[in-house]
Amino acid sequence: MIRVNLMEMPAGLVVRKSQKSSMSLLPMLAGLFLALLIGAGAWYFYVGIPAHVLAVLPKSVQEFLPGVSSVQLPDPAPTIAEGAVVPVDGAKARPSLVRPRMVSDAAVEEIVRTLRPDLEVERKAPTTYRELLPAERILQQKALLREGFARFRKTTASVGFTDLAFRIPDLFYARGLIADPKVLQSFTDSLKANVAVFNSKPVPESGSGGVFTYYGRLRLPPPQVGEKLALLSAAEVMQEIEQIREMARAFQVRLTGLDKPVISDQGLYRRYLVHGQSRADFPTIARFAEAFASSSLRVGILQVGMRPTADEGLQTTFDFVLYSSN
Amino acid sequence: MKKPQFSLGVEVGESFFRLALLETNSSHVLALEHFDVSAYPLRDTGQLEEKLAEWVQRVPEPPHSITFTVSAGQSQMRRVILPAEVDDVREYLRWEFSTSLSSSPDEYIFDFHLERPAGKGSRQALVVGLRRAWIDSLVSGFHRKGLLPTQIELDAFSLANLLEQENNGPISDGTAVVKAEREGILLYLFKDGLPESLRWISTLNVRSAFGGPSQAHVMAILAKEVQGVLSGAAFCIGQPVGTPRKVYLCGSLSLFKNFVQTLQAIEGVDLEIWQNFRKFTLDAAGTSTVHLARCAAALGAALRREGDKK
């Protein structure tokens, strides 16, 4: 084997190769001893010397120890003063061996005293959708539905939508065609004025031919927490889903997929996702959605999407959501 | 039972470096790796150190010894026959070495390997020198001094050591190792168990063709050139046949089909792509066969241990 070494360490550079700590025994023992000493000192300071240890210590040592009063020590021969009350059971009245302790800052008594059950921790008023509790989100979800359909329903007479979607917390997406440039302009202006964030896909230089793609954020009322909704029970979930079906029937909307909720365990609560689909036309869907949004059903909605089908119909999907206690 | 010893071999190339982590007692290869860098690692030590430190964190065992192996083309290497009357070998070789340099010998870190070939009376020495500036830049550039190599050797020696380990004995005369990299092709011919002849084929002019449409053509030309140089070198070391009988091929060009096929077509040559090691076991998780032919020099370097040079 050829062994040459062209590595030359500069003088004075000591390289330790081993990654492991190589603490030798002596410093380790010294460290342990020191830790023990500090521990014993702390024990003595806060707790004092246990009585049975104190009892075996010679008197000279006991006197030497500061803070060990005669109260702590077992009295070898208690003297009973004349006229003093002697316990009936004849047991000798001996002073307690337990040293009364000073209440320090960290003592349990102090901690208990500082507790103020009257000061309930105030929940900060939520400002965003994410801060809402599950059941509270339902109100916000319904507000989205109401606002979304209100914004787009008025203009349907001359607008052909190819895609229209609303999604929590306040997102919208609309794509469609308006042949009349004037109508397109007024539609765009009214939308711009009434939504919080308005974006549009850039129009090609040759003109869009009336095709538009708008997306952004709807202007929704701020999250409300005043009206607290309780979580549903497992039995109520099915009742609520049944009520959606009833309501859809009343508005002549045929909803499918309601009988297959997807359940996910979120720890403290359980979430049911119901994926409802319908092929009803836009005005019917809008009427149903608005009625749903104003109803007292304890059902929320994550997303509504509408898009045309191959046979020139309209396919609408509702992602309903229900929250039940676990 | 012996305590396992982990040894890291690092092959430092012109624009890459390769790593091999070896458990030396059981010859078990734990990990192989190839890294590309943008500058010569001994000059720009930052990249080398960063990647090395990160890799050492990842591997299952930290190495006890680290050996760097640099290309013999970056060094000065002489074969010296020692006169019988020489007492102070080191002093004599230093003088001999200094006469072969055009610059001051102080600019080189120098070491040698002594051998007394069987059946020959005189001792022979392989003398090598590496520019001090590179070692200085390595030592001063590394912040983590624990990652500094304990040994630095040349790839010719790493490959010779690997070959010796594989053959379980001295390397037979006329054996050649071709280390074909994109940066250039190095050929080593062995005689008396030591690297006897060293040849270099530059790829500088054809490097731009790698990966291009004319790659296959260029590879075939390079292989022809290797054949010519091999036969010339073999003639120089007194081989009766035109080309060496056994050629081991390693390096990144060994992954190119045309290159290998042209070399294989040479008559009378037993070409072996160095990707099967008989004496080593490979860890399936840390190594792959594609890396093996490339990492031969790094693996050879990993055979060294700290303090093995008496």
XYZ file of C-alpha atoms in Angstrom:
636
model
C 0.000 0.000 0.000
C 1.355 3.384 -0.971
C 1.196 5.762 1.934
C 2.176 9.333 1.301
C 0.824 12.291 3.191
C 0.987 15.758 1.746
C -1.036 17.293 4.556
C 0.876 19.671 6.729
C -0.877 21.269 9.649
C 0.503 24.644 10.606
C 2.277 24.577 13.954
C -0.023 25.231 16.870
C -3.221 24.079 15.170
C -4.674 21.211 17.120
C -7.596 19.558 15.470
C -9.931 17.401 17.447
C -11.395 14.820 15.112
C -13.822 13.104 17.403
C -17.283 14.556 17.321
C -18.175 12.980 20.620
C -17.573 14.719 23.901
C -14.629 13.222 25.694
C -15.201 14.464 29.210
C -12.931 12.607 31.528
C -14.074 11.049 34.771
C -12.520 13.469 37.247
C -14.100 16.715 36.031
C -17.393 14.880 35.714
C -17.250 13.710 39.355
C -16.242 17.187 40.477
C -19.213 18.624 38.592
C -21.574 16.110 40.161
C -20.263 16.931 43.626
C -20.714 20.637 43.006
C -24.268 20.109 41.788
C -25.017 18.035 44.884
C -23.613 20.753 47.131
C -25.711 23.449 45.488
C -28.786 21.205 45.689
C -28.238 20.543 49.382
C -27.731 24.250 50.021
C -30.944 25.124 48.235
C -32.826 22.437 50.188
C -31.550 23.801 53.456
C -32.468 27.340 52.481
C -36.034 26.657 51.400
C -37.067 23.572 53.353
C -34.713 23.409 56.253
C -33.174 20.382 57.845
C -35.603 17.494 58.380
C -36.340 16.964 62.028
C -35.133 13.375 62.177
C -31.786 14.468 60.737
C -31.636 17.347 63.132
C -32.331 15.042 66.050
C -29.260 12.953 65.435
C -26.967 15.942 65.055
C -24.865 16.770 68.091
C -25.983 19.744 70.121
C -22.910 21.766 69.341
C -23.688 21.479 65.633
C -27.339 22.358 66.190
C -26.394 25.527 67.988
C -24.027 26.404 65.257
C -26.680 26.139 62.523
C -28.315 29.521 61.965
C -32.080 29.671 61.905
C -32.607 26.473 63.825
C -34.553 27.726 66.756
C -35.483 25.824 69.803
C -39.005 25.604 68.394
C -37.704 23.163 65.811
C -35.962 20.961 68.267
C -37.628 18.243 70.200
C -37.659 19.394 73.769
C -35.938 16.752 75.801
C -37.843 17.559 79.016
C -40.763 19.883 78.619
C -41.679 21.621 81.798
C -45.317 22.193 82.506
C -46.027 25.444 84.155
C -48.237 25.539 87.093
C -51.876 25.869 86.150
C -51.267 25.024 82.565
C -53.835 22.938 80.780
C -52.659 19.417 80.382
C -54.248 17.497 77.509
C -56.912 15.131 78.665
C -55.440 12.135 76.893
C -52.305 12.579 78.829
C -50.126 12.988 75.794
C -47.357 15.360 76.376
C -47.843 18.692 74.714
C -44.931 18.925 72.414
C -44.213 21.736 70.088
C -44.589 20.881 66.432
C -41.497 19.598 64.740
C -42.517 21.174 61.453
C -40.740 24.411 60.967
C -43.161 27.162 59.989
C -42.083 28.377 56.652
C -41.926 31.882 55.383
C -44.298 32.478 52.462
C -42.007 33.185 49.588
C -42.827 34.587 46.162
C -43.176 31.235 44.522
C -45.072 29.549 47.317
C -48.326 27.832 46.534
C -50.160 30.196 48.875
C -48.928 33.164 46.944
C -49.835 31.693 43.601
C -53.316 30.816 44.773
C -53.768 34.315 46.135
C -52.828 35.902 42.834
C -55.411 33.919 40.911
C -58.365 36.099 39.958
C -61.226 33.922 38.776
C -63.343 37.031 38.421
C -61.117 38.231 35.617
C -62.258 36.085 32.741
C -59.923 36.031 29.799
C -61.642 38.156 27.183
C -61.713 36.755 23.684
C -60.522 39.313 21.196
C -63.191 40.193 18.707
C -62.343 38.322 15.516
C -61.617 40.493 12.518
C -60.958 37.779 9.983
C -62.827 34.680 8.926
C -60.035 32.445 10.204
C -60.467 33.645 13.779
C -64.088 32.560 13.925
C -65.171 29.403 15.680
C -66.577 26.693 13.385
C -70.216 27.317 14.147
C -69.753 31.071 13.856
C -68.302 30.658 10.410
C -71.680 29.500 9.139
C -73.067 33.034 9.430
C -70.184 34.396 7.444
C -70.555 31.701 4.824
C -74.219 32.536 4.369
C -73.361 36.221 4.097
C -70.985 35.341 1.255
C -73.717 33.480 -0.551
C -76.222 36.295 -0.108
C -73.816 39.000 -1.247
C -72.452 36.962 -4.118
C -75.792 36.184 -5.689
C -77.081 39.706 -5.026
C -74.104 41.108 -6.880
C -74.484 38.984 -9.977
C -78.181 38.195 -10.196
C -79.286 41.698 -11.208
C -77.274 41.653 -14.370
C -78.158 38.253 -15.675
C -80.579 39.506 -18.317
C -77.815 40.424 -20.764
C -74.867 38.530 -19.304
C -73.901 35.008 -20.222
C -71.753 33.455 -17.551
C -69.521 30.547 -18.415
C -68.079 30.324 -14.930
C -69.284 31.799 -11.708
C -67.901 30.769 -8.358
C -67.955 31.986 -4.786
C -65.646 30.626 -2.197
C -64.984 31.290 1.472
C -64.017 33.646 2.951
C -65.048 36.232 0.300
C -63.614 35.196 -3.041
C -65.449 35.386 -6.339
C -64.624 34.406 -9.887
C -66.734 35.272 -12.900
C -66.166 34.607 -16.537
C -68.675 35.296 -19.240
C -69.734 37.188 -22.305
C -71.549 40.501 -22.758
C -72.016 41.339 -26.390
C -73.029 44.977 -25.914
C -69.985 47.080 -25.024
C -72.119 49.595 -23.122
C -73.661 46.914 -20.958
C -70.229 45.413 -20.377
C -68.911 48.797 -19.270
C -71.750 49.464 -16.879
C -71.575 45.914 -15.511
C -67.832 46.291 -14.941
C -68.247 49.690 -13.310
C -70.958 48.539 -10.935
C -68.919 45.469 -9.993
C -65.818 47.567 -9.357
C -67.793 49.895 -7.139
C -69.366 47.167 -5.058
C -66.591 44.695 -4.332
C -63.645 45.011 -1.988
C -60.940 43.809 -4.364
C -61.412 43.757 -8.113
C -59.073 42.033 -10.550
C -59.450 41.253 -14.188
C -57.495 39.256 -16.676
C -55.818 41.549 -19.214
C -57.849 42.081 -22.359
C -55.991 41.318 -25.616
C -55.148 44.308 -27.784
C -57.535 43.218 -30.488
C -60.358 43.543 -27.984
C -62.016 40.917 -25.894
C -65.143 40.642 -28.017
C -67.174 41.068 -24.869
C -65.518 38.175 -23.007
C -64.563 39.095 -19.465
C -62.823 37.377 -16.563
C -63.189 39.096 -13.233
C -62.133 37.865 -9.830
C -61.477 39.321 -6.418
C -63.045 39.717 -3.023
C -66.620 40.583 -2.228
C -67.483 43.262 0.273
C -68.922 41.375 3.232
C -70.122 42.631 6.608
C -67.508 42.147 9.334
C -67.579 38.805 11.153
C -70.232 38.607 13.846
C -69.860 36.726 17.092
C -72.873 38.040 18.944
C -75.168 35.251 17.908
C -73.493 32.070 19.004
C -74.464 28.934 17.222
C -74.065 25.677 19.045
C -72.481 22.694 17.366
C -74.940 20.116 16.132
C -75.304 16.663 17.548
C -74.732 13.679 15.271
C -78.477 13.076 14.950
C -79.170 16.699 14.079
C -76.701 16.583 11.199
C -78.944 14.192 9.271
C -82.015 16.297 10.065
C -80.298 19.409 8.735
C -79.259 17.665 5.538
C -82.837 16.472 5.129
C -84.010 20.061 5.486
C -81.678 21.185 2.698
C -83.298 18.589 0.517
C -86.758 19.841 1.495
C -85.840 23.424 0.744
C -84.351 22.483 -2.612
C -87.542 20.611 -3.472
C -89.593 23.674 -2.559
C -87.578 25.799 -4.977
C -87.711 23.122 -7.642
C -84.002 22.498 -7.479
C -83.025 18.890 -7.803
C -79.997 18.348 -5.600
C -78.035 15.107 -5.819
C -75.176 13.843 -3.705
C -76.708 14.931 -0.411
C -76.719 11.432 1.014
C -72.957 11.009 0.984
C -71.407 13.372 3.500
C -67.630 13.217 3.928
C -66.847 13.215 7.629
C -63.550 14.409 8.993
C -62.530 14.450 12.616
C -61.053 17.826 13.546
C -60.261 16.923 17.152
C -62.713 19.067 19.094
C -65.434 18.876 16.504
C -66.435 16.870 13.470
C -66.909 18.335 10.022
C -69.384 17.003 7.480
C -68.905 17.972 3.866
C -71.881 17.513 1.571
C -71.269 17.854 -2.117
C -74.586 18.783 -3.698
C -75.065 19.041 -7.427
C -77.844 20.464 -9.498
C -78.626 21.160 -13.142
C -81.270 23.819 -12.526
C -81.037 27.123 -14.402
C -79.399 30.232 -12.992
C -82.506 32.134 -11.718
C -83.756 29.022 -9.927
C -80.362 28.419 -8.352
C -80.101 32.052 -7.315
C -83.533 31.979 -5.686
C -82.678 28.809 -3.807
C -79.295 30.165 -2.727
C -80.778 33.374 -1.401
C -83.475 31.504 0.470
C -80.851 29.154 1.884
C -78.687 32.070 2.947
C -81.556 33.693 4.813
C -82.791 30.456 6.386
C -82.154 29.372 9.921
C -80.539 26.126 8.801
C -77.367 25.416 10.740
C -75.567 24.550 7.560
C -72.748 26.537 6.026
C -71.287 26.562 2.573
C -67.640 26.470 1.511
C -67.994 26.976 -2.203
C -70.544 27.388 -4.955
C -69.515 26.876 -8.530
C -71.473 27.129 -11.734
C -70.307 26.127 -15.140
C -71.972 25.195 -18.403
C -72.276 21.591 -19.451
C -71.714 20.130 -22.890
C -75.423 20.074 -23.626
C -75.733 23.827 -22.975
C -77.147 23.293 -19.530
C -75.769 24.562 -16.274
C -74.077 22.480 -13.632
C -74.008 23.925 -10.148
C -72.144 22.451 -7.217
C -72.730 23.402 -3.613
C -70.187 22.362 -1.011
C -72.299 22.417 2.145
C -70.633 22.074 5.502
C -71.958 21.066 8.918
C -70.144 21.014 12.226
C -71.053 18.624 14.995
C -69.673 18.156 18.446
C -67.377 15.195 18.810
C -14.595 -7.436 18.384
C -12.887 -4.413 16.928
C -14.485 -1.023 17.300
C -15.724 0.109 13.868
C -13.538 2.725 12.213
C -15.095 5.050 9.680
C -12.906 6.576 7.059
C -13.873 9.229 4.530
C -12.184 9.519 1.139
C -12.608 12.774 -0.765
C -11.552 12.955 -4.389
C -10.919 16.564 -5.349
C -11.331 17.158 -9.061
C -11.159 20.271 -11.157
C -14.848 21.135 -10.850
C -16.221 18.399 -8.654
C -15.523 16.396 -5.592
C -16.590 12.910 -4.632
C -16.998 11.265 -1.307
C -16.811 7.696 -0.086
C -17.485 6.671 3.484
C -16.009 3.316 4.403
C -16.095 1.144 7.483
C -12.478 0.008 7.249
C -12.569 -3.156 9.346
C -15.344 -4.800 7.368
C -14.720 -2.970 4.029
C -18.341 -1.896 4.040
C -19.076 1.159 1.903
C -21.714 3.211 3.696
C -22.125 6.087 1.296
C -20.895 7.465 -2.025
C -21.595 10.903 -3.382
C -20.652 13.192 -6.258
C -20.856 16.998 -6.024
C -20.312 19.494 -8.819
C -18.784 22.828 -7.874
C -18.140 25.968 -9.870
C -14.437 26.406 -9.038
C -11.426 24.279 -8.187
C -12.264 23.120 -4.648
C -8.753 23.649 -3.257
C -8.878 27.253 -4.379
C -12.484 28.048 -3.476
C -12.669 26.084 -0.248
C -15.988 27.583 0.871
C -18.155 25.416 -1.368
C -16.174 22.319 -0.488
C -16.458 22.934 3.220
C -20.177 23.771 3.156
C -21.156 20.706 1.164
C -18.816 18.448 3.077
C -20.146 19.644 6.431
C -23.719 19.151 5.315
C -22.989 15.672 3.987
C -21.119 14.574 7.110
C -24.185 15.581 9.134
C -26.351 13.345 6.963
C -24.281 10.182 6.908
C -24.945 7.544 9.555
C -21.489 7.739 11.148
C -19.027 10.616 11.474
C -15.635 9.711 9.982
C -12.605 9.152 12.206
C -10.175 10.022 9.455
C -10.503 12.107 6.312
C -8.270 11.608 3.280
C -8.231 13.990 0.334
C -6.960 12.681 -2.955
C -6.002 15.148 -5.675
C -5.258 14.484 -9.312
C -1.678 13.440 -9.977
C -1.800 15.922 -12.834
C -1.828 18.695 -10.216
C 1.318 17.423 -8.563
C 4.991 16.730 -9.219
C 5.749 13.038 -9.185
C 9.127 11.362 -9.728
C 10.340 7.821 -9.499
C 13.797 7.728 -7.976
C 16.154 4.762 -7.676
C 18.071 5.121 -4.446
C 21.808 4.439 -4.492
C 22.778 1.787 -1.960
C 25.110 4.121 -0.060
C 22.380 6.667 0.843
C 21.930 6.938 4.609
C 19.521 9.834 4.997
C 16.834 8.893 2.535
C 14.702 11.969 3.150
C 17.536 14.349 2.671
C 18.673 12.632 -0.486
C 15.170 12.576 -1.981
C 14.592 16.212 -1.115
C 17.747 17.118 -2.983
C 16.814 14.898 -5.903
C 13.332 16.374 -5.991
C 14.574 19.941 -5.847
C 16.726 19.399 -8.922
C 13.671 18.446 -10.948
C 11.758 21.612 -10.099
C 11.850 24.900 -11.855
C 10.742 26.744 -8.695
C 11.870 26.722 -5.090
C 11.314 23.385 -3.315
C 9.963 25.351 -0.337
C 6.891 26.077 -2.408
C 6.051 22.372 -2.334
C 4.972 19.993 0.357
C 6.938 16.884 -0.290
C 6.641 13.232 0.685
C 7.774 9.903 -0.659
C 7.030 6.190 -0.651
C 9.826 3.641 -0.444
C 9.609 0.230 -2.024
C 12.037 -2.578 -2.632
C 10.602 -4.498 -5.552
C 11.009 -8.262 -5.319
C 14.050 -9.573 -7.160
C 15.656 -6.146 -7.458
C 18.563 -5.009 -5.327
C 18.019 -1.281 -5.171
C 15.357 0.570 -3.358
C 12.985 2.707 -5.295
C 11.098 5.761 -4.160
C 8.062 7.533 -5.452
C 8.534 11.175 -4.660
C 5.588 13.535 -4.800
C 5.154 17.219 -4.220
C 2.038 19.342 -4.033
C 2.008 23.123 -4.087
C 2.045 24.494 -0.579
C -0.302 27.322 -1.553
C -3.205 24.899 -1.984
C -2.741 23.254 1.356
C -2.404 26.672 3.001
C -5.587 27.875 1.344
C -7.354 24.729 2.525
C -6.176 25.104 6.122
C -6.891 28.804 6.327
C -10.154 28.570 4.356
C -11.839 25.864 6.424
C -13.701 27.292 9.401
C -14.548 23.847 10.686
C -11.042 22.619 11.399
C -12.434 19.181 12.256
C -13.229 18.669 8.573
C -9.638 19.225 7.477
C -8.073 16.115 5.992
C -5.727 14.053 8.088
C -4.055 12.824 4.894
C -3.675 14.187 1.390
C -2.541 11.874 -1.363
C -2.695 11.557 -5.130
C -5.423 9.766 -7.045
C -2.801 7.542 -8.693
C -1.970 6.159 -5.251
C -5.610 5.874 -4.212
C -6.312 3.849 -7.338
C -3.180 1.750 -6.816
C -4.199 1.005 -3.240
C -7.692 0.091 -4.368
C -6.318 -2.151 -7.077
C -3.998 -3.823 -4.606
C -6.869 -4.421 -2.213
C -8.997 -5.857 -4.996
C -6.227 -8.095 -6.336
C -5.312 -9.182 -2.849
C -1.647 -8.611 -3.700
C 0.707 -6.561 -5.801
C -0.489 -5.181 -9.113
C 0.820 -7.117 -12.086
C 3.061 -5.332 -14.583
C 1.383 -3.658 -17.484
C -1.893 -3.086 -15.722
C -3.369 0.272 -16.614
C -5.977 2.458 -14.994
C -7.791 5.000 -17.114
C -9.454 7.721 -15.127
C -11.576 9.435 -17.718
C -13.215 12.667 -16.617
C -14.767 15.481 -18.572
C -11.869 17.677 -17.502
C -9.286 15.331 -18.986
C -8.206 11.721 -19.116
C -5.412 10.387 -16.922
C -3.690 7.088 -17.663
C -1.599 5.268 -15.141
C 0.575 2.312 -16.008
C 1.835 0.110 -13.237
C 5.133 -1.663 -12.974
C 6.584 -3.407 -9.944
C 3.359 -2.641 -8.100
C 3.857 1.104 -8.414
C 2.548 3.712 -10.849
C 5.327 3.789 -13.437
C 4.007 5.964 -16.150
C 1.526 8.780 -16.147
C -0.102 10.190 -19.278
C -2.590 13.017 -19.716
C -5.061 13.515 -22.532
C -6.669 16.901 -22.593
C -10.356 17.264 -23.370
C -10.217 21.039 -23.443
C -10.931 21.374 -27.155
C -13.784 18.882 -27.244
C -15.433 19.705 -23.943
C -18.054 21.858 -25.614
C -19.232 18.819 -27.600
C -20.219 16.894 -24.460
C -23.953 16.657 -24.318
C -24.269 17.914 -27.895
C -25.212 16.149 -31.120
C -21.597 15.250 -31.952
C -20.985 13.702 -28.536
C -20.852 10.114 -29.814
C -18.315 11.058 -32.456
C -16.116 12.917 -29.970
C -16.242 10.033 -27.530
C -15.025 7.614 -30.189
C -12.126 9.965 -31.072
C -11.154 10.275 -27.413
C -11.196 6.516 -27.005
C -8.915 6.119 -30.051
C -6.534 8.616 -28.512
C -6.552 6.686 -25.266
C -5.671 3.567 -27.214
C -2.722 5.302 -28.926
C -1.379 6.758 -25.695
C -1.779 3.457 -23.893
C 0.226 1.546 -26.458
C 2.910 4.251 -26.468
C 3.140 4.219 -22.697
C 3.264 0.439 -22.629
C 6.118 0.493 -25.093
C 7.960 2.979 -22.876
C 7.811 0.715 -19.864
C 9.034 -2.241 -21.882
C 5.845 -4.167 -22.466
C 6.244 -6.764 -25.189
C 2.710 -6.338 -26.541
C 1.593 -3.012 -27.919
C -1.127 -2.277 -25.367
C -1.583 -3.208 -21.707
C -3.427 -6.439 -21.126
C -5.677 -5.312 -18.359
C -7.259 -1.867 -18.315
C -9.477 -0.604 -15.530
C -11.752 2.249 -16.490
C -13.187 4.697 -14.009
C -14.364 8.304 -13.986
C -17.441 9.997 -15.352
C -16.723 9.202 -19.033
C -17.118 5.521 -18.210
C -20.852 6.219 -18.284
C -20.654 7.062 -22.021
C -21.510 4.097 -24.188
C -19.529 5.091 -27.305
C -16.394 5.742 -25.313
C -16.565 2.382 -23.606
C -17.466 0.481 -26.781
C -14.501 1.899 -28.713
C -12.146 0.990 -25.891
C -13.607 -2.479 -25.640
C -13.006 -3.019 -29.351
C -9.232 -2.737 -28.912
C -7.716 -6.110 -29.640
C -6.071 -7.986 -26.820
C -7.281 -5.626 -24.133
C -9.359 -6.816 -21.239
C -11.302 -3.724 -20.321
C -13.093 -3.670 -17.011
C -15.362 -0.844 -16.029
C -14.625 -0.379 -12.403
C -18.064 -0.693 -10.978
C -17.887 -4.067 -9.321
C -15.729 -4.358 -6.273
C -15.080 -7.850 -5.050
C -13.651 -6.929 -1.681
C -16.239 -4.380 -0.659
C -19.830 -4.633 0.416
C -22.098 -1.770 -0.454
C -24.783 -0.189 1.622
C -27.900 -0.232 -0.519
C -29.264 2.988 0.972
C -26.180 5.149 0.531
C -24.719 3.913 -2.733
C -25.785 3.115 -6.248
C -23.928 1.300 -9.005
C -23.890 4.390 -11.229
C -21.690 6.135 -8.735
C -19.235 3.308 -8.321
C -17.145 3.798 -11.457
C -16.971 7.491 -10.724
C -16.047 7.130 -7.082
C -13.167 4.636 -7.393
C -10.496 7.172 -6.427
C -12.536 8.407 -3.453
C -12.985 4.815 -2.320
C -9.257 4.203 -2.668
C -8.587 7.263 -0.546
C -10.953 5.965 2.112
C -8.627 2.986 2.592
C -6.192 5.288 4.376
C -6.341 5.866 8.119
C -5.152 8.625 10.316
C -1.534 8.042 11.323
C -0.964 5.070 8.989
C 2.125 6.754 7.574
C 4.918 5.959 9.960
